[in-house]
PDB file of C-alpha atoms in Angstrom:
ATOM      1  CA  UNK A   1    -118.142 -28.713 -57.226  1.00  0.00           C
ATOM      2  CA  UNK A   2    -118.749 -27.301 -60.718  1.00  0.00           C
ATOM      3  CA  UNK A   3    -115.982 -24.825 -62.270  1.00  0.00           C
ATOM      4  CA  UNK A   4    -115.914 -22.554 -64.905  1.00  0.00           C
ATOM      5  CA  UNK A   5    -112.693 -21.926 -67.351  1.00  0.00           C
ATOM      6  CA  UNK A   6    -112.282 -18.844 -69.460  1.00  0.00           C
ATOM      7  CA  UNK A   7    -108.793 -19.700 -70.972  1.00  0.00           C
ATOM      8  CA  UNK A   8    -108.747 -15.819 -72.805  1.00  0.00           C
ATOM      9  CA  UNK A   9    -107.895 -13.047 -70.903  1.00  0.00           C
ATOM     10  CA  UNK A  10    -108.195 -10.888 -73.631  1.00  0.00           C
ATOM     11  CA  UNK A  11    -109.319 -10.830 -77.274  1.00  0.00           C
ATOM     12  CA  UNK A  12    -109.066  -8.195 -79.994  1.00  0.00           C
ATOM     13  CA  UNK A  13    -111.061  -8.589 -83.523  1.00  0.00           C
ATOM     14  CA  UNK A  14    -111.288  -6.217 -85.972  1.00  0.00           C
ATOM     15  CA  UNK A  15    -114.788  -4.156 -86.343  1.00  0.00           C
ATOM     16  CA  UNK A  16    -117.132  -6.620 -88.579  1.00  0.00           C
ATOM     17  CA  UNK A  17    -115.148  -9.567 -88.352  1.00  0.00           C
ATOM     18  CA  UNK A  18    -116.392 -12.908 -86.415  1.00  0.00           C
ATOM     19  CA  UNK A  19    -114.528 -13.559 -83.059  1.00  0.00           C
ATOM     20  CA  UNK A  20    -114.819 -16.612 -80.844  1.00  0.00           C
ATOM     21  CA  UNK A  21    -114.719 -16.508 -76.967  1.00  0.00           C
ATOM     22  CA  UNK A  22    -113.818 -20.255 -75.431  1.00  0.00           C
ATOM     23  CA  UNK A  23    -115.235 -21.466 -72.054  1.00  0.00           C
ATOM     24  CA  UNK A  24    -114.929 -25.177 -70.605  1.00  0.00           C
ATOM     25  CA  UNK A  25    -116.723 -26.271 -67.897  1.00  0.00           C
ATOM     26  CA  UNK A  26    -116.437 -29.214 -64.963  1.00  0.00           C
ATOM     27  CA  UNK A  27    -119.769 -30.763 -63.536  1.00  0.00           C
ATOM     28  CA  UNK A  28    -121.117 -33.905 -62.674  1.00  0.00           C
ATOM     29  CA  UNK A  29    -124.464 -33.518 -63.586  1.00  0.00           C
ATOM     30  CA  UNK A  30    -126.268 -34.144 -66.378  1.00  0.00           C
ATOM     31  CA  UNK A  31    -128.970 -31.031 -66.308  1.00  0.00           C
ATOM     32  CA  UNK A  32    -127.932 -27.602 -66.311  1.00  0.00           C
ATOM     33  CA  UNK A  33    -127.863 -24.030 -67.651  1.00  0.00           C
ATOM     34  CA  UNK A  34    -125.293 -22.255 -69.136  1.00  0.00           C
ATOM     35  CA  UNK A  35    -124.844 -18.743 -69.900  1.00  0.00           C
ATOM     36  CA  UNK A  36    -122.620 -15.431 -71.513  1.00  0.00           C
ATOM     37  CA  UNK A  37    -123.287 -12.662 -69.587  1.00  0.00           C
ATOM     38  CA  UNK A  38    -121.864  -9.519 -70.618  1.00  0.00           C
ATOM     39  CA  UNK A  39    -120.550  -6.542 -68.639  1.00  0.00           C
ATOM     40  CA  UNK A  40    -119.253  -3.097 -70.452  1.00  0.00           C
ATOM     41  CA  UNK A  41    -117.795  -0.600 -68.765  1.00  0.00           C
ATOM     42  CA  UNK A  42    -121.034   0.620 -66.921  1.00  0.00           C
ATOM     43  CA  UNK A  43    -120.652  -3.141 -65.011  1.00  0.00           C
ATOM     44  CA  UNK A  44    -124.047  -3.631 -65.824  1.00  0.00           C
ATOM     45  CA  UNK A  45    -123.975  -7.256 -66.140  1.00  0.00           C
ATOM     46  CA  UNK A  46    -126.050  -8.298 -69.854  1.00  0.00           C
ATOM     47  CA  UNK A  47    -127.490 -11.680 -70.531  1.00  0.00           C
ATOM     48  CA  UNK A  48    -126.454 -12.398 -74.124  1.00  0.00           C
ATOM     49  CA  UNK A  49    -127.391 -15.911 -74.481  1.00  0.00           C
ATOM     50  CA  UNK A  50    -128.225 -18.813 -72.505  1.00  0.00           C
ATOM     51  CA  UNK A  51    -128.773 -23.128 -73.381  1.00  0.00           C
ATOM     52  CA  UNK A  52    -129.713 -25.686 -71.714  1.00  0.00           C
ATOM     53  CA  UNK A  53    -127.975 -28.896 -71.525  1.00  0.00           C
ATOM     54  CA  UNK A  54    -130.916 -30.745 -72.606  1.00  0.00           C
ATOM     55  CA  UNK A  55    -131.107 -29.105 -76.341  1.00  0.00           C
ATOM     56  CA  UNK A  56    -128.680 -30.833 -78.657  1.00  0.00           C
ATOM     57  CA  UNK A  57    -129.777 -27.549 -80.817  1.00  0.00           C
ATOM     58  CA  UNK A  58    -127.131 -24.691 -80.684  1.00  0.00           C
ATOM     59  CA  UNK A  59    -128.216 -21.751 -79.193  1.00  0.00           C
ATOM     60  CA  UNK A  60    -128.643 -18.267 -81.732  1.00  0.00           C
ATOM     61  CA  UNK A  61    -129.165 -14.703 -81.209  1.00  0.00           C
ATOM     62  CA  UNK A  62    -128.910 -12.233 -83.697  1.00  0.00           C
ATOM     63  CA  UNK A  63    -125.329 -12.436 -84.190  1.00  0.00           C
ATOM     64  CA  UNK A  64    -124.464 -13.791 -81.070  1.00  0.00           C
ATOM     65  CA  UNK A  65    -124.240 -18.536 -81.162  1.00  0.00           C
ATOM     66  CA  UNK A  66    -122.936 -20.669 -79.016  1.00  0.00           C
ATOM     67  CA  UNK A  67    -121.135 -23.527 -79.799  1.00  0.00           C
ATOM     68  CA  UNK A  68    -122.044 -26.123 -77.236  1.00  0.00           C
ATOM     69  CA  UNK A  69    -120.084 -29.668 -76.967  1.00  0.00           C
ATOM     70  CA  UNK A  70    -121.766 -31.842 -73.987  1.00  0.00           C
ATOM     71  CA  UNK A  71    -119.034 -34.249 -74.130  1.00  0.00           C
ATOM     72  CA  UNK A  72    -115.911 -32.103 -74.065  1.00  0.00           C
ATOM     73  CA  UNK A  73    -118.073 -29.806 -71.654  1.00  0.00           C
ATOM     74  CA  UNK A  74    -116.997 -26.789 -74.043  1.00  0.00           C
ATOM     75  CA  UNK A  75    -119.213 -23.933 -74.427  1.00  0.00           C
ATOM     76  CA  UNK A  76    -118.241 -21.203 -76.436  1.00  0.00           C
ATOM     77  CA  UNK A  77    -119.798 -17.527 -77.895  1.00  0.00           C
ATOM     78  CA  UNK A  78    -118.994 -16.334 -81.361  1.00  0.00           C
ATOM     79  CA  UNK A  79    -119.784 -13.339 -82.167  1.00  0.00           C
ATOM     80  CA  UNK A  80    -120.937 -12.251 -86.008  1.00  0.00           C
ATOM     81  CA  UNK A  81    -120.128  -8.703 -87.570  1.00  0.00           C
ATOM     82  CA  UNK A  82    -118.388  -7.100 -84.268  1.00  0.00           C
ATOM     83  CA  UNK A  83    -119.278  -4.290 -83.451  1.00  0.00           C
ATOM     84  CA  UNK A  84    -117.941  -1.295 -81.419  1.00  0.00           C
ATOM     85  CA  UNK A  85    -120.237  -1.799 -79.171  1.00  0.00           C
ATOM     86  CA  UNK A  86    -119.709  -4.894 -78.371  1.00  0.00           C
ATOM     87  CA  UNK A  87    -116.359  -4.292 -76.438  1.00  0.00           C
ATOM     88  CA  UNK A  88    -117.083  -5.742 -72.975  1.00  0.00           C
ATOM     89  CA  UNK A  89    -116.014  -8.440 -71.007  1.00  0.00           C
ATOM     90  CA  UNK A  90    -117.520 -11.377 -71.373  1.00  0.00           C
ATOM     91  CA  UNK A  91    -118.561 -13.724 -68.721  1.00  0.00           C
ATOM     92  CA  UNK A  92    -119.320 -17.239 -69.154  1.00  0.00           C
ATOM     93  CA  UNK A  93    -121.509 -18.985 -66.189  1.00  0.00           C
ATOM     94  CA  UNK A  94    -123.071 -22.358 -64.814  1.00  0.00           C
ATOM     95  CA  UNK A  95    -126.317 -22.787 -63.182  1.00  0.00           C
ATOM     96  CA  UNK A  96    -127.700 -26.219 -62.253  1.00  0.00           C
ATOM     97  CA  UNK A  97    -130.435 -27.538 -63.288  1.00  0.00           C
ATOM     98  CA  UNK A  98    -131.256 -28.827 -60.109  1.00  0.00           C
ATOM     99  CA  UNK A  99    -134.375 -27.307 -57.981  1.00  0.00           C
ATOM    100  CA  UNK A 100    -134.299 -24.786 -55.586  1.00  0.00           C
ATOM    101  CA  UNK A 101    -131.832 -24.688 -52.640  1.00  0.00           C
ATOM    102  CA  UNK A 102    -128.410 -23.692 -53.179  1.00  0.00           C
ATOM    103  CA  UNK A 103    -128.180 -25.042 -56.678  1.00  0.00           C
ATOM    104  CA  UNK A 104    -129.884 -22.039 -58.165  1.00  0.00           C
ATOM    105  CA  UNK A 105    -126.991 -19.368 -57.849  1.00  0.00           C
ATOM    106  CA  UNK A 106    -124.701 -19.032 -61.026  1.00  0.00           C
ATOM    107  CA  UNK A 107    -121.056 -19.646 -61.133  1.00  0.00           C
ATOM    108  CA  UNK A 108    -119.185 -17.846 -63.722  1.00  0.00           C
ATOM    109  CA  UNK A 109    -115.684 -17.955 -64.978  1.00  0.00           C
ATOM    110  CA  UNK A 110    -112.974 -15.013 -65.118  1.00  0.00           C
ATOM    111  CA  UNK A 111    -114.152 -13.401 -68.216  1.00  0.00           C
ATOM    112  CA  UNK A 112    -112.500 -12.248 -71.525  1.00  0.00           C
ATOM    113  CA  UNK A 113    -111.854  -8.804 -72.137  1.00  0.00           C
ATOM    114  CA  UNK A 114    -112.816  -8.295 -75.666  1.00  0.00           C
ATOM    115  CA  UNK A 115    -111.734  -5.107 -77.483  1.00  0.00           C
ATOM    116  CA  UNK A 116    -113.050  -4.412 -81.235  1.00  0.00           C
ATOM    117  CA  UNK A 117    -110.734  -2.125 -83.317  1.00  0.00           C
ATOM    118  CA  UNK A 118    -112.302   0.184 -86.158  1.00  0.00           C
TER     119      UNK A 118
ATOM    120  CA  UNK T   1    -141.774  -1.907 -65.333  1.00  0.00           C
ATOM    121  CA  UNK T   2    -138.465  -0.796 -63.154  1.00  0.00           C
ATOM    122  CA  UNK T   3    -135.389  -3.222 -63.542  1.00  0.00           C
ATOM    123  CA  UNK T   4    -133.216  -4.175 -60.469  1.00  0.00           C
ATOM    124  CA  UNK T   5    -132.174  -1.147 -58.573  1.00  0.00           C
ATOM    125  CA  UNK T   6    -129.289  -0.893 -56.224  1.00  0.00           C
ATOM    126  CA  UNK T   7    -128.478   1.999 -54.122  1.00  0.00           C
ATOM    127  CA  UNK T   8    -125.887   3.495 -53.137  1.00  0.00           C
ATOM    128  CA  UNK T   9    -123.748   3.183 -56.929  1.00  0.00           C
ATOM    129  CA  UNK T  10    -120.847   3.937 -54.779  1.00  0.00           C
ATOM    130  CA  UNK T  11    -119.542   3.627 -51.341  1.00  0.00           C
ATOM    131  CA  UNK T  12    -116.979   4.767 -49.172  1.00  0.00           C
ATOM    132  CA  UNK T  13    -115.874   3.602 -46.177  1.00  0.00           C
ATOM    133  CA  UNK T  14    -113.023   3.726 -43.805  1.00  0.00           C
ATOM    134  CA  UNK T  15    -111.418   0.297 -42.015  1.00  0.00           C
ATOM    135  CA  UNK T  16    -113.676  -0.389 -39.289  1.00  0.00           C
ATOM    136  CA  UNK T  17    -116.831   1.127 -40.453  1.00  0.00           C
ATOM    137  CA  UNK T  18    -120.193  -0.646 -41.677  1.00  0.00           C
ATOM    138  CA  UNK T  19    -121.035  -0.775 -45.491  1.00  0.00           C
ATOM    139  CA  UNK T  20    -125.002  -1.111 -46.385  1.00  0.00           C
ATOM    140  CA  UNK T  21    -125.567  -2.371 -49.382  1.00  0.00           C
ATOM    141  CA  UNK T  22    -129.687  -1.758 -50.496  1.00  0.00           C
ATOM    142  CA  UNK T  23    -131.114  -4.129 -53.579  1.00  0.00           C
ATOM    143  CA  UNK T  24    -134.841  -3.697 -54.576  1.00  0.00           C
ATOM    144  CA  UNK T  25    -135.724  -6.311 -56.669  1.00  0.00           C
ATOM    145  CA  UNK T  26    -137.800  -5.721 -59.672  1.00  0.00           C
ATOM    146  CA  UNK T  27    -141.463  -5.885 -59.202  1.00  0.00           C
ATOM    147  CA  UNK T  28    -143.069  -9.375 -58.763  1.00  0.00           C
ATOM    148  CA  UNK T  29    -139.590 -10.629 -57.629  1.00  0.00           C
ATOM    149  CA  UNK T  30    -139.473 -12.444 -54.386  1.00  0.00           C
ATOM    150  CA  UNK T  31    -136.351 -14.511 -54.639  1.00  0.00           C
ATOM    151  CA  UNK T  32    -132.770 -12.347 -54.570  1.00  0.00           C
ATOM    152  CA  UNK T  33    -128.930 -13.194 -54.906  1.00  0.00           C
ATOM    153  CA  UNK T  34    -126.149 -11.384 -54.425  1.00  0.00           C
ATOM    154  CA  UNK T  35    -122.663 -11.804 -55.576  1.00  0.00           C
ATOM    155  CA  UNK T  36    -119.314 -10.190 -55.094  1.00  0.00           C
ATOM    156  CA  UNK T  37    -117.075  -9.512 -57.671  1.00  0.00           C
ATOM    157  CA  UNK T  38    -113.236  -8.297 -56.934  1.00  0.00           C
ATOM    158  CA  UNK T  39    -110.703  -6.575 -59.066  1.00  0.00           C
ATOM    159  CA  UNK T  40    -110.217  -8.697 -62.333  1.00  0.00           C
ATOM    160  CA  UNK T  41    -111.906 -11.939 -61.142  1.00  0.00           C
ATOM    161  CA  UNK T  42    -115.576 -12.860 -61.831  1.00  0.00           C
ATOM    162  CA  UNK T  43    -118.690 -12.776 -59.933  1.00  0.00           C
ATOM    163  CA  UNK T  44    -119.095 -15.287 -57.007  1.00  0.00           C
ATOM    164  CA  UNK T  45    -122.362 -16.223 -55.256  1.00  0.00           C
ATOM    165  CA  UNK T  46    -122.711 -14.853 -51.424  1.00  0.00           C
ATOM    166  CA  UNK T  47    -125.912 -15.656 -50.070  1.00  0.00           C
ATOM    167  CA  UNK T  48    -129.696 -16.699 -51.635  1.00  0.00           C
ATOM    168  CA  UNK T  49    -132.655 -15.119 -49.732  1.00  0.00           C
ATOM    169  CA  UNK T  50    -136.223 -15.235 -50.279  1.00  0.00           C
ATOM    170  CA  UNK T  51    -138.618 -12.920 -48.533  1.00  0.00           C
ATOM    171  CA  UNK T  52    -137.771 -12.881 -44.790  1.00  0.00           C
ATOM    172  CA  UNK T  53    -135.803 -16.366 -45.618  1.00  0.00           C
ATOM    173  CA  UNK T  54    -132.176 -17.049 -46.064  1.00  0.00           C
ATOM    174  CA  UNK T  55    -132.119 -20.301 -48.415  1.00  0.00           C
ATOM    175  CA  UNK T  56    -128.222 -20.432 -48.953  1.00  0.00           C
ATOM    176  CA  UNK T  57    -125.417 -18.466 -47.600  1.00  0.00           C
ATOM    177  CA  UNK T  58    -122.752 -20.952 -48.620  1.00  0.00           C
ATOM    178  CA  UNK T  59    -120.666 -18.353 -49.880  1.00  0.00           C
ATOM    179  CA  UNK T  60    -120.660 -15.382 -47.541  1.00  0.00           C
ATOM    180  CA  UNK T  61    -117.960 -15.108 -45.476  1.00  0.00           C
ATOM    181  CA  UNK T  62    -118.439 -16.791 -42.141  1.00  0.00           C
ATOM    182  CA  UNK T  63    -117.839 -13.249 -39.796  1.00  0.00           C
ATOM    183  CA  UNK T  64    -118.937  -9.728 -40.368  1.00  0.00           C
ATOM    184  CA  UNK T  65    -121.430 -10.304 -43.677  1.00  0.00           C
ATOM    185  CA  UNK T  66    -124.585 -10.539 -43.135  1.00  0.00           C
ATOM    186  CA  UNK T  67    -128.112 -10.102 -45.216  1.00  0.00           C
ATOM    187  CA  UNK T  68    -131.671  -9.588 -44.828  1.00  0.00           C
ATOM    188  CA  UNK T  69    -134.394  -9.585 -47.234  1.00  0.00           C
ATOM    189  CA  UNK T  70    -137.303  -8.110 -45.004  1.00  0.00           C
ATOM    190  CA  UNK T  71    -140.897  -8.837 -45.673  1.00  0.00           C
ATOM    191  CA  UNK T  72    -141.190  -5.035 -46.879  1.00  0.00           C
ATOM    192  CA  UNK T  73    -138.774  -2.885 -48.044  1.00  0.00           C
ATOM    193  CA  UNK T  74    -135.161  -3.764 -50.012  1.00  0.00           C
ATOM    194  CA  UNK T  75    -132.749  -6.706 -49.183  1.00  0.00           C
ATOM    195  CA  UNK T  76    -129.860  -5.587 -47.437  1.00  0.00           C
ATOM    196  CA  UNK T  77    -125.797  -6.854 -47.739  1.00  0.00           C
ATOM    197  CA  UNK T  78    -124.367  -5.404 -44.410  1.00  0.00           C
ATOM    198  CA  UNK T  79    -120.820  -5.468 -43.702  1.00  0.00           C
ATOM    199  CA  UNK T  80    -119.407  -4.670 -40.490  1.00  0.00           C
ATOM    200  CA  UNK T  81    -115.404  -3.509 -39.647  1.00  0.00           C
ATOM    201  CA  UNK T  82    -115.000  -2.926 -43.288  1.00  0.00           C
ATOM    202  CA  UNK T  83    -111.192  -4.288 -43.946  1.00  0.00           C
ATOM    203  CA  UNK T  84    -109.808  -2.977 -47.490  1.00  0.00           C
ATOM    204  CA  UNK T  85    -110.275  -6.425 -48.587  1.00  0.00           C
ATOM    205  CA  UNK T  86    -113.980  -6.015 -49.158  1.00  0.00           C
ATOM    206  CA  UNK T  87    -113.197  -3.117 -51.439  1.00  0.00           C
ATOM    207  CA  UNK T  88    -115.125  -5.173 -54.368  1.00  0.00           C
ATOM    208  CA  UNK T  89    -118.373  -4.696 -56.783  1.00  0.00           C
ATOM    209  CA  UNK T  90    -121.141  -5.548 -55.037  1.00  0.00           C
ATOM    210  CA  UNK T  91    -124.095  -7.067 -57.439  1.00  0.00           C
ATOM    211  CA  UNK T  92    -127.087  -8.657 -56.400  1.00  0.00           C
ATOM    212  CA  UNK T  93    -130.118 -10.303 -58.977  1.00  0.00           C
ATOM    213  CA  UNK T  94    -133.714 -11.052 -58.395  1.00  0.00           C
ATOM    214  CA  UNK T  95    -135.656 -13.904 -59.763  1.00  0.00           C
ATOM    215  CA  UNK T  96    -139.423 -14.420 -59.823  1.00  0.00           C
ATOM    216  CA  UNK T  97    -139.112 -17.851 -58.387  1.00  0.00           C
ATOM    217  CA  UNK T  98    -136.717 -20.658 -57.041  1.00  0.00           C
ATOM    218  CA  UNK T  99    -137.041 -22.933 -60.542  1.00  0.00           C
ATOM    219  CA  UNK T 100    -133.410 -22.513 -61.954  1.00  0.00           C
ATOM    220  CA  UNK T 101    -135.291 -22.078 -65.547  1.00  0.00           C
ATOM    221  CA  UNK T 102    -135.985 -18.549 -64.316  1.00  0.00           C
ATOM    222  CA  UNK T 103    -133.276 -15.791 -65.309  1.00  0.00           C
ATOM    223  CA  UNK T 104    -131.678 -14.061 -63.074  1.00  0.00           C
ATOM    224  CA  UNK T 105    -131.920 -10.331 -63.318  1.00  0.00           C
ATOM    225  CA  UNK T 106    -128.794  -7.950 -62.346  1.00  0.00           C
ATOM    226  CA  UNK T 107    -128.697  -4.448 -60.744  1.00  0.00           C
ATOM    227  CA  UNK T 108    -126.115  -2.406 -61.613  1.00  0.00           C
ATOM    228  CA  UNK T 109    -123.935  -3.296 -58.498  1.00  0.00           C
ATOM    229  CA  UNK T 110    -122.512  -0.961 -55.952  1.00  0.00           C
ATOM    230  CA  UNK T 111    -118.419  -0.170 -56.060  1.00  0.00           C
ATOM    231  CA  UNK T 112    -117.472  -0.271 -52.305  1.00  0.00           C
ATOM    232  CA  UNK T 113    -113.688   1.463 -51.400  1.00  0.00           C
ATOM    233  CA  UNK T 114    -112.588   0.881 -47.820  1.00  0.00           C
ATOM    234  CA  UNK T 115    -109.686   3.147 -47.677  1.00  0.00           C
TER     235      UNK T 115
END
């Protein structure tokens, strides 16, 4: 079964500095979808970024990139320029690549709480 | 065009009573998921339905949850005997269709209390 590790309980950067959020994964397979979701205090969950396993390519957006390592099965989110309002927790997930059935549901790790100071 | 709605936001029960938990997926959306997320942990997948289908229910608990995705009208997350262990979010996502390229869309969850 496929597991998701988010080593971090918390993290704390300063307001415009660049913070990194770590997340390891364990799978067998060799196609699959992975994901930061992320949830302020509304609990509205957020898709922030996602990559497939396929794309050697890192994975941008805006000032949100992933660092993805296939091989060490290490997928992590830095974040560019914090912001205040980027204080959330952050949610790393898993989703096979696999069609249909019951491979389609995500699995996500414990999250990071992330606090940005001013 | 409406995101994923979930009603109630919050819900109260007393042991022994039976939570529903309403999800109407956004429009165009015929595939749903809903997963549970407790105090300090993160989400974990409960059941898979497509209309009038249940696909997966590999993680719902094997008495008193059950779910229903009608061919009209919201899915539903019932629980029956609440116990205070089900006090949890409650969050469920729609999909427009079973390839795992498709995103999955969140409600806002509903915060169930069993006091």
């Amino acid at each position: 079964a496929q597991t998701v590790t988010q080593s971090q309980p918390e993290m704390s950067v300063q307001e415009a500095e660049t913070v990194t959020l770590s997340c390891t994964y364990d799978t067998s397979e060799s196609d699959y979808y992975l994901f930061w979701y992320k949830q302020p205090p509304s609990r509205q969950m957020i898709l922030v970024i996602r990559q497939e396993a396929y794309k050697q390519q890192n994975a941008t957006e805006n000032r949100f990139s992933v660092n993805f390592q296939k091989a060490a099965k290490s997928f992590s989110l830095k974040i560019s320029d914090s912001q205040l309002g980027d204080a959330a927790m952050y949610f790393c997930a898993y989703r096979s690549a696999n069609y249909g059935g019951s491979q389609g549901n995500l699995i996500f790790g414990k999250g990071t709480k992330l606090s940005v100071k001013p | 065009n409406a995101g994923v709605m979930q009603n109630p936001r919050h819900l109260v029960r007393r042991r022994g009573q039976e939570a529903r938990l309403r999800c109407s997926p956004m429009k165009g959306h015929s595939h749903v998921y809903w997963y549970r997320q407790l105090p300090e942990e993160g989400l974990k997948f409960m059941v898979y339905l497509q209309k009038e289908n249940i696909i997966d229910e590999s993680g719902m608990p094997k008495e008193r949850f059950s779910a229903e995705f009608p061919k009209e009208g919201p899915s539903i997350l019932r629980i029956q005997q609440v116990v205070r262990g089900d006090s949890a979010a409650y969050f469920c996502a729609s999909s427009p269709g079973a390839s795992s390229y498709n995103e999955q869309f969140f409600g806002p969850g509903t915060r169930l209390t069993v006091l």
